Amino acid sequence: MARNLAASGSKNGGTTRKHIRRTEGKKPGKISWIHGTKATFFESRAVDWAAAQKGGSFQVGQFYDNISSLYLQKYGYNMKDEDDLAEDVPDPTDPQARDADAATLTQEEADRRSKIYKELRTRIGQWYRLHYGGGVEQAQHNLFHDMLSAGANMGVPRPAKMQTWQYYSRLHYDKRVKARFEERFKTKVQRAKDLGKEPPWEVGIRGEVTRQAWAEELDDFKAVVTAAQEKEHQQMIRAWEMGFEMNVAIMLCGPVGHLGGAVEVRSVHAGTSGGVNPQKWYNWDPVGYQNAERSMVRFSEETFNVEERRRRIVSATSGTSDPVASGSRAQEGASSARPGSPRDEQHRGDASPAPGDPPSGESPAAPPPAQQDSAALRDSVPPPPQDSPAPRDSAPPRDSPTPRDSPAPEHKAWKRNDMREWPEELRRAHSAFAMGAKWPVEWAGLVSKFLQTEAGVWEEVARVEEGNGRLRPSLLLIFVPLCYLLDLELRV
């Protein structure tokens, strides 16, 4: 329950610890650093925190990043634990907004703020867990998921629009603000010295003077500054959009060998919604996403007939291992749709084919249920003629290693001497792809070709956009490991 405390009771306009304890009906002593307007600030976002918990550790981290930024925008970097605002003010809304004086900070002040931010973020997490309970369930990670996420989420954030008075300060600080600030700051320093108190921080007074100066400007002048800011922001947005920044949802659907040939979806996503609790598509609109997933399953059931589904069954005794069986599902959030599962049944309409029903025109014999023993299902498939090649998914002889077990030779793709000349995004992509360095040599060859192509594209973008261009790794390099891990035939 939010606690609305009267922010009065001290001579300097703040709220004393003694007054807070008396207002809350408690004895004097140590209090929580979150009280008064700060308690209202955090409690009003409890619903967003709970929603982030359901999304996993990534969303929780985003929540803590954003709320820490909003807190510092409202309360500043010098608010003591026992202090509070004399009067509550509207909460800021843009977590990406920069500090008004960010361009003029000394290295010492920048380091101090960075330390305050990190400590604040930790304390906020502790407070939410203490008051609302429950830790964050650790997501099950695997090599492929880490590699794909690193490649798909390396885009540059959308340019944030600073507050208008901050833009005004950037343009006109020297002529319209500086003299007023220096005079007021000098007066406050002298007053603090006379009273034997610590001198005030420049940051808060500079912001106060700048906002006052902006409020006193003529309306015509304000209109000119506002129009200039909007024009500049739109140019930044266009440059960002030219960087190929887009939401990505990659979905693969087909028979899964270790599930008796049942059709399932595997997917990975990049791009989140806005706000203090950014969510990916499948969390932002779960019903809509599940409908799309089920539609893809129904389509794939028409694509792969009964014999094709049976042909893809992997025998439990054949020695072939399906990565999905060990938990390496290729979708962030571990979402999948499978015919016959309770979730699939719940959302499947009457007009859609029932799980396991053969396509029209096929034999009425339905594929065996996924729950049966896969070895028995494999035995139901007629053996190939003596002179025909073995099926694609049959196991190799015991004395020869499978392709996946064969050690990959050292490849030039993993030893590059020109990485210092690459843009940051390309270096991060290379690090992500190198997680598959022990895969067969075909993977290294694709990476090598990608680097040759992408380096030329980067040079062209740098010339056209003057360094503002941003590219993602080729989608080919996202599809290739998906197909490889799912035992799909790949034709490039």
Short mmCIF file of C-alpha atoms in Angstrom, two decimals:
data_model
loop_
_atom_site.label_atom_id
_atom_site.label_comp_id
_atom_site.label_asym_id
_atom_site.label_seq_id
_atom_site.Cartn_x
_atom_site.Cartn_y
_atom_site.Cartn_z
CA MET A 1 0.00 0.00 0.00
CA ALA A 2 1.42 3.37 -1.00
CA ARG A 3 2.41 5.67 1.83
CA ASN A 4 1.70 9.34 1.13
CA LEU A 5 3.70 11.27 3.67
CA ALA A 6 3.65 15.00 4.22
CA ALA A 7 7.00 16.25 3.02
CA SER A 8 7.53 18.90 5.63
CA GLY A 9 9.01 19.20 9.08
CA SER A 10 12.51 20.54 8.57
CA LYS A 11 13.79 24.05 8.34
CA ASN A 12 15.46 23.53 4.99
CA GLY A 13 12.25 22.28 3.34
CA GLY A 14 13.23 18.59 3.47
CA THR A 15 11.90 15.71 5.56
CA THR A 16 13.81 14.68 8.67
CA ARG A 17 14.20 11.11 9.87
CA LYS A 18 12.49 11.97 13.16
CA HIS A 19 9.51 13.46 11.34
CA ILE A 20 9.20 10.40 9.08
CA ARG A 21 9.22 7.97 11.99
CA ARG A 22 6.66 10.04 13.88
CA THR A 23 4.39 10.24 10.80
CA GLU A 24 4.53 6.46 10.36
CA GLY A 25 3.85 5.88 14.06
CA LYS A 26 7.25 4.28 14.66
CA LYS A 27 9.94 4.85 17.24
CA PRO A 28 13.09 6.77 16.26
CA GLY A 29 15.76 4.58 14.69
CA LYS A 30 17.11 3.40 11.35
CA ILE A 31 14.57 3.62 8.54
CA SER A 32 14.41 2.30 5.01
CA TRP A 33 15.95 4.54 2.36
CA ILE A 34 12.68 4.19 0.43
CA HIS A 35 10.02 6.29 2.13
CA GLY A 36 7.65 9.15 1.40
CA THR A 37 7.53 10.06 -2.29
CA LYS A 38 10.23 7.47 -2.99
CA ALA A 39 7.98 4.72 -1.64
CA THR A 40 5.17 5.92 -3.90
CA PHE A 41 7.59 5.98 -6.85
CA PHE A 42 8.63 2.34 -6.41
CA GLU A 43 5.30 0.90 -5.23
CA SER A 44 3.48 2.32 -8.25
CA ARG A 45 5.68 0.11 -10.44
CA ALA A 46 5.18 -3.14 -8.55
CA VAL A 47 2.92 -4.48 -11.32
CA ASP A 48 5.65 -3.85 -13.91
CA TRP A 49 8.17 -5.63 -11.67
CA ALA A 50 5.88 -8.67 -11.37
CA ALA A 51 5.39 -8.76 -15.15
CA ALA A 52 9.15 -8.58 -15.67
CA GLN A 53 9.59 -11.53 -13.30
CA LYS A 54 7.47 -13.70 -15.58
CA GLY A 55 9.62 -12.74 -18.55
CA GLY A 56 12.83 -14.05 -17.01
CA SER A 57 16.18 -12.57 -16.04
CA PHE A 58 16.63 -10.50 -19.21
CA GLN A 59 13.39 -8.57 -18.67
CA VAL A 60 14.09 -8.13 -14.96
CA GLY A 61 17.46 -6.63 -15.82
CA GLN A 62 15.82 -4.23 -18.27
CA PHE A 63 13.33 -3.22 -15.60
CA TYR A 64 16.09 -2.43 -13.09
CA ASP A 65 18.04 -0.46 -15.71
CA ASN A 66 15.04 1.65 -16.62
CA ILE A 67 13.71 2.35 -13.13
CA SER A 68 17.21 3.28 -11.90
CA SER A 69 17.46 5.83 -14.71
CA LEU A 70 14.02 7.27 -13.95
CA TYR A 71 14.84 7.52 -10.24
CA LEU A 72 18.04 9.47 -10.88
CA GLN A 73 16.22 11.81 -13.27
CA LYS A 74 13.71 12.62 -10.55
CA TYR A 75 15.81 12.59 -7.37
CA GLY A 76 19.29 13.36 -8.69
CA TYR A 77 22.65 11.93 -7.64
CA ASN A 78 22.91 13.64 -4.24
CA MET A 79 19.72 12.55 -2.46
CA LYS A 80 20.57 11.10 0.96
CA ASP A 81 18.76 8.04 2.27
CA GLU A 82 16.96 9.95 5.01
CA ASP A 83 15.93 12.84 2.74
CA ASP A 84 12.95 13.23 0.43
CA LEU A 85 11.47 15.83 -1.89
CA ALA A 86 9.78 18.72 -0.11
CA GLU A 87 6.94 18.37 -2.63
CA ASP A 88 6.31 15.55 -5.06
CA VAL A 89 6.79 16.26 -8.77
CA PRO A 90 5.63 14.29 -11.85
CA ASP A 91 7.71 11.21 -12.62
CA PRO A 92 9.92 11.28 -15.73
CA THR A 93 8.81 8.96 -18.52
CA ASP A 94 11.84 8.38 -20.77
CA PRO A 95 14.42 5.97 -19.30
CA GLN A 96 16.82 6.78 -22.15
CA ALA A 97 16.96 10.53 -21.48
CA ARG A 98 20.48 11.85 -20.90
CA ASP A 99 21.59 14.13 -18.10
CA ALA A 100 21.40 17.78 -19.13
CA ASP A 101 25.06 18.32 -18.29
CA ALA A 102 26.34 15.00 -19.67
CA ALA A 103 28.52 16.73 -22.27
CA THR A 104 30.31 18.92 -19.69
CA LEU A 105 31.02 16.37 -16.94
CA THR A 106 34.52 15.86 -15.67
CA GLN A 107 35.86 12.30 -15.65
CA GLU A 108 35.75 12.31 -11.85
CA GLU A 109 32.07 13.29 -11.78
CA ALA A 110 31.21 10.77 -14.51
CA ASP A 111 32.87 7.98 -12.51
CA ARG A 112 31.03 9.07 -9.36
CA ARG A 113 27.67 8.93 -11.14
CA SER A 114 28.44 5.56 -12.66
CA LYS A 115 29.21 4.16 -9.20
CA ILE A 116 26.00 5.66 -7.76
CA TYR A 117 23.97 4.14 -10.60
CA LYS A 118 25.38 0.64 -10.07
CA GLU A 119 24.85 0.72 -6.32
CA LEU A 120 21.33 2.12 -6.75
CA ARG A 121 20.40 -0.61 -9.21
CA THR A 122 21.49 -3.29 -6.73
CA ARG A 123 19.56 -1.69 -3.86
CA ILE A 124 16.40 -1.40 -5.95
CA GLY A 125 16.54 -5.11 -6.78
CA GLN A 126 17.00 -5.99 -3.12
CA TRP A 127 14.05 -3.81 -2.11
CA TYR A 128 11.64 -5.35 -4.65
CA ARG A 129 12.63 -8.89 -3.73
CA LEU A 130 12.26 -8.12 -0.02
CA HIS A 131 8.83 -6.48 -0.33
CA TYR A 132 7.26 -8.58 -3.08
CA GLY A 133 9.12 -11.88 -2.67
CA GLY A 134 10.34 -14.50 -5.08
CA GLY A 135 13.59 -14.62 -6.93
CA VAL A 136 14.04 -14.67 -10.64
CA GLU A 137 13.99 -18.14 -12.13
CA GLN A 138 17.25 -18.73 -13.92
CA ALA A 139 16.68 -19.29 -17.62
CA GLN A 140 18.13 -22.46 -19.07
CA HIS A 141 20.87 -21.38 -21.42
CA ASN A 142 22.70 -23.38 -24.02
CA LEU A 143 25.50 -22.71 -26.45
CA PHE A 144 23.30 -22.06 -29.44
CA HIS A 145 20.91 -19.76 -27.56
CA ASP A 146 23.80 -17.62 -26.28
CA MET A 147 25.36 -17.38 -29.72
CA LEU A 148 22.11 -16.49 -31.45
CA SER A 149 21.09 -13.93 -28.84
CA ALA A 150 24.48 -12.25 -29.01
CA GLY A 151 24.14 -11.90 -32.76
CA ALA A 152 20.49 -10.87 -32.86
CA ASN A 153 20.50 -8.28 -30.06
CA MET A 154 23.54 -6.21 -30.99
CA GLY A 155 21.60 -3.31 -32.48
CA VAL A 156 21.98 0.32 -31.43
CA PRO A 157 19.16 1.66 -29.19
CA ARG A 158 16.65 4.07 -30.71
CA PRO A 159 17.84 7.69 -30.29
CA ALA A 160 16.29 9.22 -27.17
CA LYS A 161 14.76 12.69 -27.25
CA MET A 162 16.07 14.91 -24.47
CA GLN A 163 13.85 17.39 -22.67
CA THR A 164 13.51 20.75 -24.44
CA TRP A 165 15.22 22.73 -21.68
CA GLN A 166 18.19 20.37 -21.96
CA TYR A 167 18.40 21.01 -25.70
CA TYR A 168 18.13 24.75 -25.01
CA SER A 169 21.05 24.48 -22.61
CA ARG A 170 23.16 22.69 -25.19
CA LEU A 171 22.64 25.50 -27.71
CA HIS A 172 22.54 28.64 -25.57
CA TYR A 173 24.20 27.84 -22.26
CA ASP A 174 27.18 30.18 -22.68
CA LYS A 175 25.13 33.24 -23.68
CA ARG A 176 21.89 32.81 -21.71
CA VAL A 177 22.59 30.62 -18.68
CA LYS A 178 26.25 30.57 -17.67
CA ALA A 179 26.46 34.02 -16.04
CA ARG A 180 23.28 33.48 -14.03
CA PHE A 181 24.46 30.08 -12.86
CA GLU A 182 27.89 31.30 -11.76
CA GLU A 183 26.37 34.16 -9.78
CA ARG A 184 23.85 31.93 -8.00
CA PHE A 185 26.34 29.15 -7.36
CA LYS A 186 28.83 31.61 -5.86
CA THR A 187 26.12 32.96 -3.54
CA LYS A 188 25.07 29.48 -2.37
CA VAL A 189 28.65 28.40 -1.75
CA GLN A 190 29.28 31.47 0.38
CA ARG A 191 26.05 30.92 2.32
CA ALA A 192 26.96 27.31 3.04
CA LYS A 193 30.42 28.39 4.15
CA ASP A 194 28.97 30.98 6.55
CA LEU A 195 26.68 28.34 8.07
CA GLY A 196 29.47 25.78 8.36
CA LYS A 197 27.79 23.37 5.94
CA GLU A 198 29.10 21.41 2.99
CA PRO A 199 29.09 23.36 -0.29
CA PRO A 200 26.29 22.45 -2.74
CA TRP A 201 26.81 20.42 -5.90
CA GLU A 202 27.03 22.29 -9.19
CA VAL A 203 24.80 19.84 -11.04
CA GLY A 204 21.56 20.51 -9.20
CA ILE A 205 21.97 24.29 -9.20
CA ARG A 206 22.89 24.36 -12.90
CA GLY A 207 19.74 22.41 -13.77
CA GLU A 208 17.61 24.67 -11.58
CA VAL A 209 18.99 27.85 -13.19
CA THR A 210 18.65 26.42 -16.71
CA ARG A 211 15.00 25.44 -16.23
CA GLN A 212 14.25 28.90 -14.82
CA ALA A 213 15.98 30.63 -17.74
CA TRP A 214 14.06 28.51 -20.23
CA ALA A 215 10.75 29.30 -18.54
CA GLU A 216 11.44 33.03 -18.86
CA GLU A 217 12.18 32.97 -22.60
CA LEU A 218 9.69 34.50 -25.06
CA ASP A 219 7.21 32.15 -26.72
CA ASP A 220 8.53 32.92 -30.22
CA PHE A 221 12.05 32.00 -29.17
CA LYS A 222 10.81 28.80 -27.52
CA ALA A 223 9.02 27.84 -30.72
CA VAL A 224 12.25 28.21 -32.72
CA VAL A 225 14.23 26.07 -30.26
CA THR A 226 11.51 23.41 -30.12
CA ALA A 227 11.33 23.21 -33.93
CA ALA A 228 15.12 22.89 -34.19
CA GLN A 229 15.13 20.09 -31.63
CA GLU A 230 12.38 18.20 -33.43
CA LYS A 231 14.18 18.51 -36.77
CA GLU A 232 17.44 17.23 -35.29
CA HIS A 233 15.68 14.34 -33.56
CA GLN A 234 13.95 13.28 -36.78
CA GLN A 235 17.31 13.28 -38.56
CA MET A 236 18.72 11.03 -35.86
CA ILE A 237 15.74 8.69 -36.20
CA ARG A 238 16.18 8.48 -39.98
CA ALA A 239 19.88 7.71 -39.60
CA TRP A 240 19.02 5.03 -37.04
CA GLU A 241 16.40 3.48 -39.31
CA MET A 242 18.91 3.43 -42.16
CA GLY A 243 20.97 1.17 -39.93
CA PHE A 244 18.60 -1.74 -40.69
CA GLU A 245 17.34 -1.83 -37.10
CA MET A 246 14.23 -4.03 -37.13
CA ASN A 247 12.30 -6.44 -34.97
CA VAL A 248 13.20 -10.03 -35.83
CA ALA A 249 11.23 -13.23 -35.35
CA ILE A 250 12.72 -16.38 -36.91
CA MET A 251 10.41 -19.39 -36.83
CA LEU A 252 11.23 -22.87 -38.08
CA CYS A 253 8.56 -25.55 -38.17
CA GLY A 254 8.76 -29.19 -39.12
CA PRO A 255 8.85 -32.79 -37.85
CA VAL A 256 11.06 -33.30 -34.80
CA GLY A 257 12.84 -36.63 -34.78
CA HIS A 258 12.91 -37.49 -31.09
CA LEU A 259 9.19 -36.66 -30.71
CA GLY A 260 8.08 -39.35 -33.11
CA GLY A 261 8.00 -36.99 -36.08
CA ALA A 262 5.53 -34.61 -34.43
CA VAL A 263 5.43 -31.12 -35.94
CA GLU A 264 6.73 -28.36 -33.68
CA VAL A 265 7.86 -24.73 -33.87
CA ARG A 266 11.27 -23.45 -32.85
CA SER A 267 11.84 -19.69 -32.85
CA VAL A 268 14.11 -16.90 -31.69
CA HIS A 269 13.22 -13.22 -31.27
CA ALA A 270 14.93 -9.82 -31.19
CA GLY A 271 13.31 -6.46 -30.48
CA THR A 272 11.23 -5.34 -27.50
CA SER A 273 8.35 -3.01 -26.74
CA GLY A 274 8.91 0.32 -25.02
CA GLY A 275 8.22 1.38 -21.44
CA VAL A 276 9.75 0.46 -18.12
CA ASN A 277 9.11 -3.27 -18.74
CA PRO A 278 10.16 -4.00 -22.36
CA GLN A 279 8.79 -7.29 -23.65
CA LYS A 280 9.38 -9.45 -26.69
CA TRP A 281 6.56 -10.31 -29.05
CA TYR A 282 5.56 -13.63 -27.45
CA ASN A 283 5.20 -11.95 -24.03
CA TRP A 284 3.72 -8.67 -25.25
CA ASP A 285 0.88 -10.43 -27.13
CA PRO A 286 0.92 -14.10 -26.04
CA VAL A 287 -2.48 -14.92 -27.53
CA GLY A 288 -1.63 -13.39 -30.90
CA TYR A 289 1.76 -15.06 -30.98
CA GLN A 290 0.37 -18.48 -30.04
CA ASN A 291 -2.22 -18.15 -32.80
CA ALA A 292 0.56 -17.44 -35.29
CA GLU A 293 2.53 -20.39 -33.95
CA ARG A 294 -0.43 -22.74 -34.27
CA SER A 295 -1.19 -21.52 -37.76
CA MET A 296 2.36 -22.40 -38.74
CA VAL A 297 1.98 -25.86 -37.21
CA ARG A 298 -1.23 -26.50 -39.16
CA PHE A 299 0.44 -25.32 -42.36
CA SER A 300 3.43 -27.60 -41.74
CA GLU A 301 1.11 -30.55 -41.09
CA GLU A 302 -0.13 -30.04 -44.64
CA THR A 303 3.44 -29.72 -45.92
CA PHE A 304 4.89 -32.89 -44.38
CA ASN A 305 2.88 -36.01 -45.11
CA VAL A 306 2.74 -39.09 -42.92
CA GLU A 307 5.65 -40.87 -44.57
CA GLU A 308 7.87 -37.80 -44.30
CA ARG A 309 7.11 -37.47 -40.60
CA ARG A 310 7.91 -41.14 -40.04
CA ARG A 311 11.13 -40.85 -42.03
CA ARG A 312 12.39 -38.18 -39.64
CA ILE A 313 11.91 -40.26 -36.49
CA VAL A 314 15.16 -40.71 -34.60
CA SER A 315 15.66 -44.11 -32.98
CA ALA A 316 16.45 -44.09 -29.28
CA THR A 317 19.06 -46.84 -29.89
CA SER A 318 20.59 -45.48 -33.09
CA GLY A 319 23.17 -43.34 -31.33
CA THR A 320 21.93 -40.15 -32.97
CA SER A 321 21.32 -37.34 -30.50
CA ASP A 322 18.75 -34.64 -31.12
CA PRO A 323 19.79 -31.37 -29.45
CA VAL A 324 16.19 -30.58 -28.64
CA ALA A 325 16.03 -33.70 -26.50
CA SER A 326 18.66 -32.29 -24.19
CA GLY A 327 16.86 -29.01 -23.74
CA SER A 328 18.45 -26.85 -26.44
CA ARG A 329 15.27 -25.38 -27.77
CA ALA A 330 15.95 -22.62 -30.18
CA GLN A 331 13.36 -20.18 -28.95
CA GLU A 332 14.00 -17.62 -26.29
CA GLY A 333 11.30 -18.24 -23.75
CA ALA A 334 11.15 -21.99 -24.57
CA SER A 335 7.90 -21.68 -26.46
CA SER A 336 6.90 -24.40 -28.88
CA ALA A 337 3.74 -25.80 -30.36
CA ARG A 338 3.25 -29.51 -30.88
CA PRO A 339 0.27 -31.39 -32.23
CA GLY A 340 -1.30 -33.38 -29.44
CA SER A 341 -0.03 -31.22 -26.59
CA PRO A 342 -2.62 -29.73 -24.20
CA ARG A 343 -1.64 -26.20 -25.17
CA ASP A 344 -2.07 -26.94 -28.86
CA GLU A 345 -5.43 -28.57 -28.32
CA GLN A 346 -6.70 -25.65 -26.30
CA HIS A 347 -6.11 -23.13 -29.10
CA ARG A 348 -6.87 -25.33 -32.10
CA GLY A 349 -10.16 -24.51 -33.80
CA ASP A 350 -12.69 -27.09 -34.91
CA ALA A 351 -11.96 -26.39 -38.57
CA SER A 352 -8.26 -27.23 -38.25
CA PRO A 353 -7.02 -30.78 -38.68
CA ALA A 354 -6.81 -32.77 -35.49
CA PRO A 355 -3.35 -33.62 -34.19
CA GLY A 356 -1.93 -36.47 -36.20
CA ASP A 357 -4.67 -36.42 -38.89
CA PRO A 358 -3.20 -37.11 -42.32
CA PRO A 359 -3.53 -34.49 -45.05
CA SER A 360 -6.39 -34.91 -47.48
CA GLY A 361 -5.68 -37.56 -50.08
CA GLU A 362 -3.21 -39.41 -47.86
CA SER A 363 -3.58 -42.82 -46.34
CA PRO A 364 -5.97 -42.78 -43.36
CA ALA A 365 -3.25 -44.35 -41.22
CA ALA A 366 -2.25 -41.60 -38.79
CA PRO A 367 1.34 -41.17 -37.61
CA PRO A 368 2.06 -42.88 -34.30
CA PRO A 369 1.63 -40.75 -31.18
CA ALA A 370 4.71 -38.87 -30.01
CA GLN A 371 4.42 -40.46 -26.58
CA GLN A 372 5.14 -44.00 -27.84
CA ASP A 373 8.58 -45.49 -27.77
CA SER A 374 10.51 -43.98 -30.67
CA ALA A 375 12.44 -47.19 -31.36
CA ALA A 376 9.20 -49.09 -31.86
CA LEU A 377 7.97 -46.37 -34.21
CA ARG A 378 11.15 -46.59 -36.25
CA ASP A 379 10.68 -50.33 -36.60
CA SER A 380 7.28 -49.70 -38.20
CA VAL A 381 8.94 -48.08 -41.22
CA PRO A 382 9.65 -50.63 -43.99
CA PRO A 383 13.40 -51.31 -44.40
CA PRO A 384 15.03 -49.96 -47.57
CA PRO A 385 16.06 -52.32 -50.40
CA GLN A 386 19.44 -53.99 -50.02
CA ASP A 387 21.04 -51.90 -52.77
CA SER A 388 19.55 -48.57 -51.69
CA PRO A 389 21.40 -46.02 -49.54
CA ALA A 390 20.62 -45.86 -45.85
CA PRO A 391 18.02 -43.37 -44.70
CA ARG A 392 19.29 -39.86 -43.92
CA ASP A 393 18.80 -40.19 -40.19
CA SER A 394 20.28 -43.65 -39.78
CA ALA A 395 23.26 -43.99 -37.45
CA PRO A 396 26.79 -44.44 -38.86
CA PRO A 397 28.81 -47.52 -37.91
CA ARG A 398 29.87 -47.63 -34.28
CA ASP A 399 33.58 -47.50 -35.15
CA SER A 400 33.28 -44.21 -37.07
CA PRO A 401 32.53 -40.92 -35.36
CA THR A 402 29.44 -38.96 -36.30
CA PRO A 403 30.02 -35.67 -38.12
CA ARG A 404 29.10 -33.77 -34.97
CA ASP A 405 31.65 -35.66 -32.92
CA SER A 406 34.46 -35.11 -35.41
CA PRO A 407 36.88 -32.41 -34.26
CA ALA A 408 36.77 -29.40 -36.57
CA PRO A 409 40.18 -28.39 -37.95
CA GLU A 410 41.52 -24.93 -37.11
CA HIS A 411 40.09 -22.46 -39.60
CA LYS A 412 41.24 -19.03 -40.70
CA ALA A 413 37.81 -17.61 -39.81
CA TRP A 414 38.75 -17.76 -36.12
CA LYS A 415 42.20 -16.18 -36.57
CA ARG A 416 41.74 -12.67 -37.94
CA ASN A 417 44.40 -9.97 -37.86
CA ASP A 418 42.19 -7.13 -39.15
CA MET A 419 39.62 -7.04 -36.33
CA ARG A 420 40.88 -3.72 -35.01
CA GLU A 421 39.64 -2.06 -38.18
CA TRP A 422 36.15 -3.55 -37.83
CA PRO A 423 33.21 -1.67 -36.33
CA GLU A 424 32.10 -2.77 -32.87
CA GLU A 425 29.00 -4.58 -34.17
CA LEU A 426 31.06 -6.75 -36.52
CA ARG A 427 33.53 -7.70 -33.78
CA ARG A 428 30.66 -8.71 -31.51
CA ALA A 429 29.15 -10.79 -34.31
CA HIS A 430 32.47 -12.58 -34.81
CA SER A 431 32.68 -13.37 -31.09
CA ALA A 432 29.18 -14.84 -31.21
CA PHE A 433 29.92 -16.98 -34.27
CA ALA A 434 33.16 -18.21 -32.69
CA MET A 435 31.06 -20.07 -30.10
CA GLY A 436 30.59 -22.62 -32.86
CA ALA A 437 34.30 -22.94 -33.63
CA LYS A 438 34.20 -26.67 -32.85
CA TRP A 439 31.38 -27.30 -35.29
CA PRO A 440 32.15 -28.88 -38.67
CA VAL A 441 34.28 -26.85 -41.07
CA GLU A 442 31.24 -25.85 -43.17
CA TRP A 443 30.19 -23.44 -40.42
CA ALA A 444 33.61 -21.74 -40.39
CA GLY A 445 33.45 -21.43 -44.17
CA LEU A 446 30.11 -19.64 -43.99
CA VAL A 447 31.44 -17.28 -41.32
CA SER A 448 34.47 -16.51 -43.47
CA LYS A 449 32.28 -15.69 -46.48
CA PHE A 450 30.06 -13.54 -44.29
CA LEU A 451 33.00 -11.51 -43.01
CA GLN A 452 34.26 -10.87 -46.53
CA THR A 453 30.84 -9.67 -47.67
CA GLU A 454 29.93 -7.68 -44.58
CA ALA A 455 33.24 -5.80 -44.41
CA GLY A 456 32.60 -4.33 -47.86
CA VAL A 457 29.04 -3.40 -46.93
CA TRP A 458 30.26 -1.66 -43.80
CA GLU A 459 32.71 0.46 -45.81
CA GLU A 460 29.90 1.55 -48.12
CA VAL A 461 27.55 2.40 -45.24
CA ALA A 462 30.29 4.39 -43.53
CA ARG A 463 30.75 6.49 -46.65
CA VAL A 464 27.06 7.14 -47.20
CA GLU A 465 25.95 7.62 -43.60
CA GLU A 466 29.19 9.07 -42.18
CA GLY A 467 29.54 6.34 -39.63
CA ASN A 468 25.90 6.23 -38.51
CA GLY A 469 25.06 3.01 -40.34
CA ARG A 470 24.27 -0.12 -38.33
CA LEU A 471 23.94 -3.65 -39.67
CA ARG A 472 22.97 -6.95 -38.17
CA PRO A 473 24.68 -10.21 -39.07
CA SER A 474 23.26 -11.86 -42.15
CA LEU A 475 20.11 -13.83 -41.47
CA LEU A 476 21.78 -16.71 -43.26
CA LEU A 477 24.10 -17.16 -40.30
CA ILE A 478 21.11 -17.34 -37.99
CA PHE A 479 19.25 -19.90 -40.08
CA VAL A 480 22.29 -22.14 -40.63
CA PRO A 481 22.84 -23.15 -36.97
CA LEU A 482 19.10 -23.55 -36.48
CA CYS A 483 18.93 -25.98 -39.37
CA TYR A 484 22.08 -27.73 -38.22
CA LEU A 485 20.80 -28.28 -34.70
CA LEU A 486 17.39 -29.46 -35.88
CA ASP A 487 18.78 -31.99 -38.39
CA LEU A 488 17.17 -30.19 -41.31
CA GLU A 489 18.42 -30.48 -44.86
CA LEU A 490 20.08 -27.19 -45.85
CA ARG A 491 20.60 -26.06 -49.41
CA VAL A 492 22.47 -22.77 -49.76
#
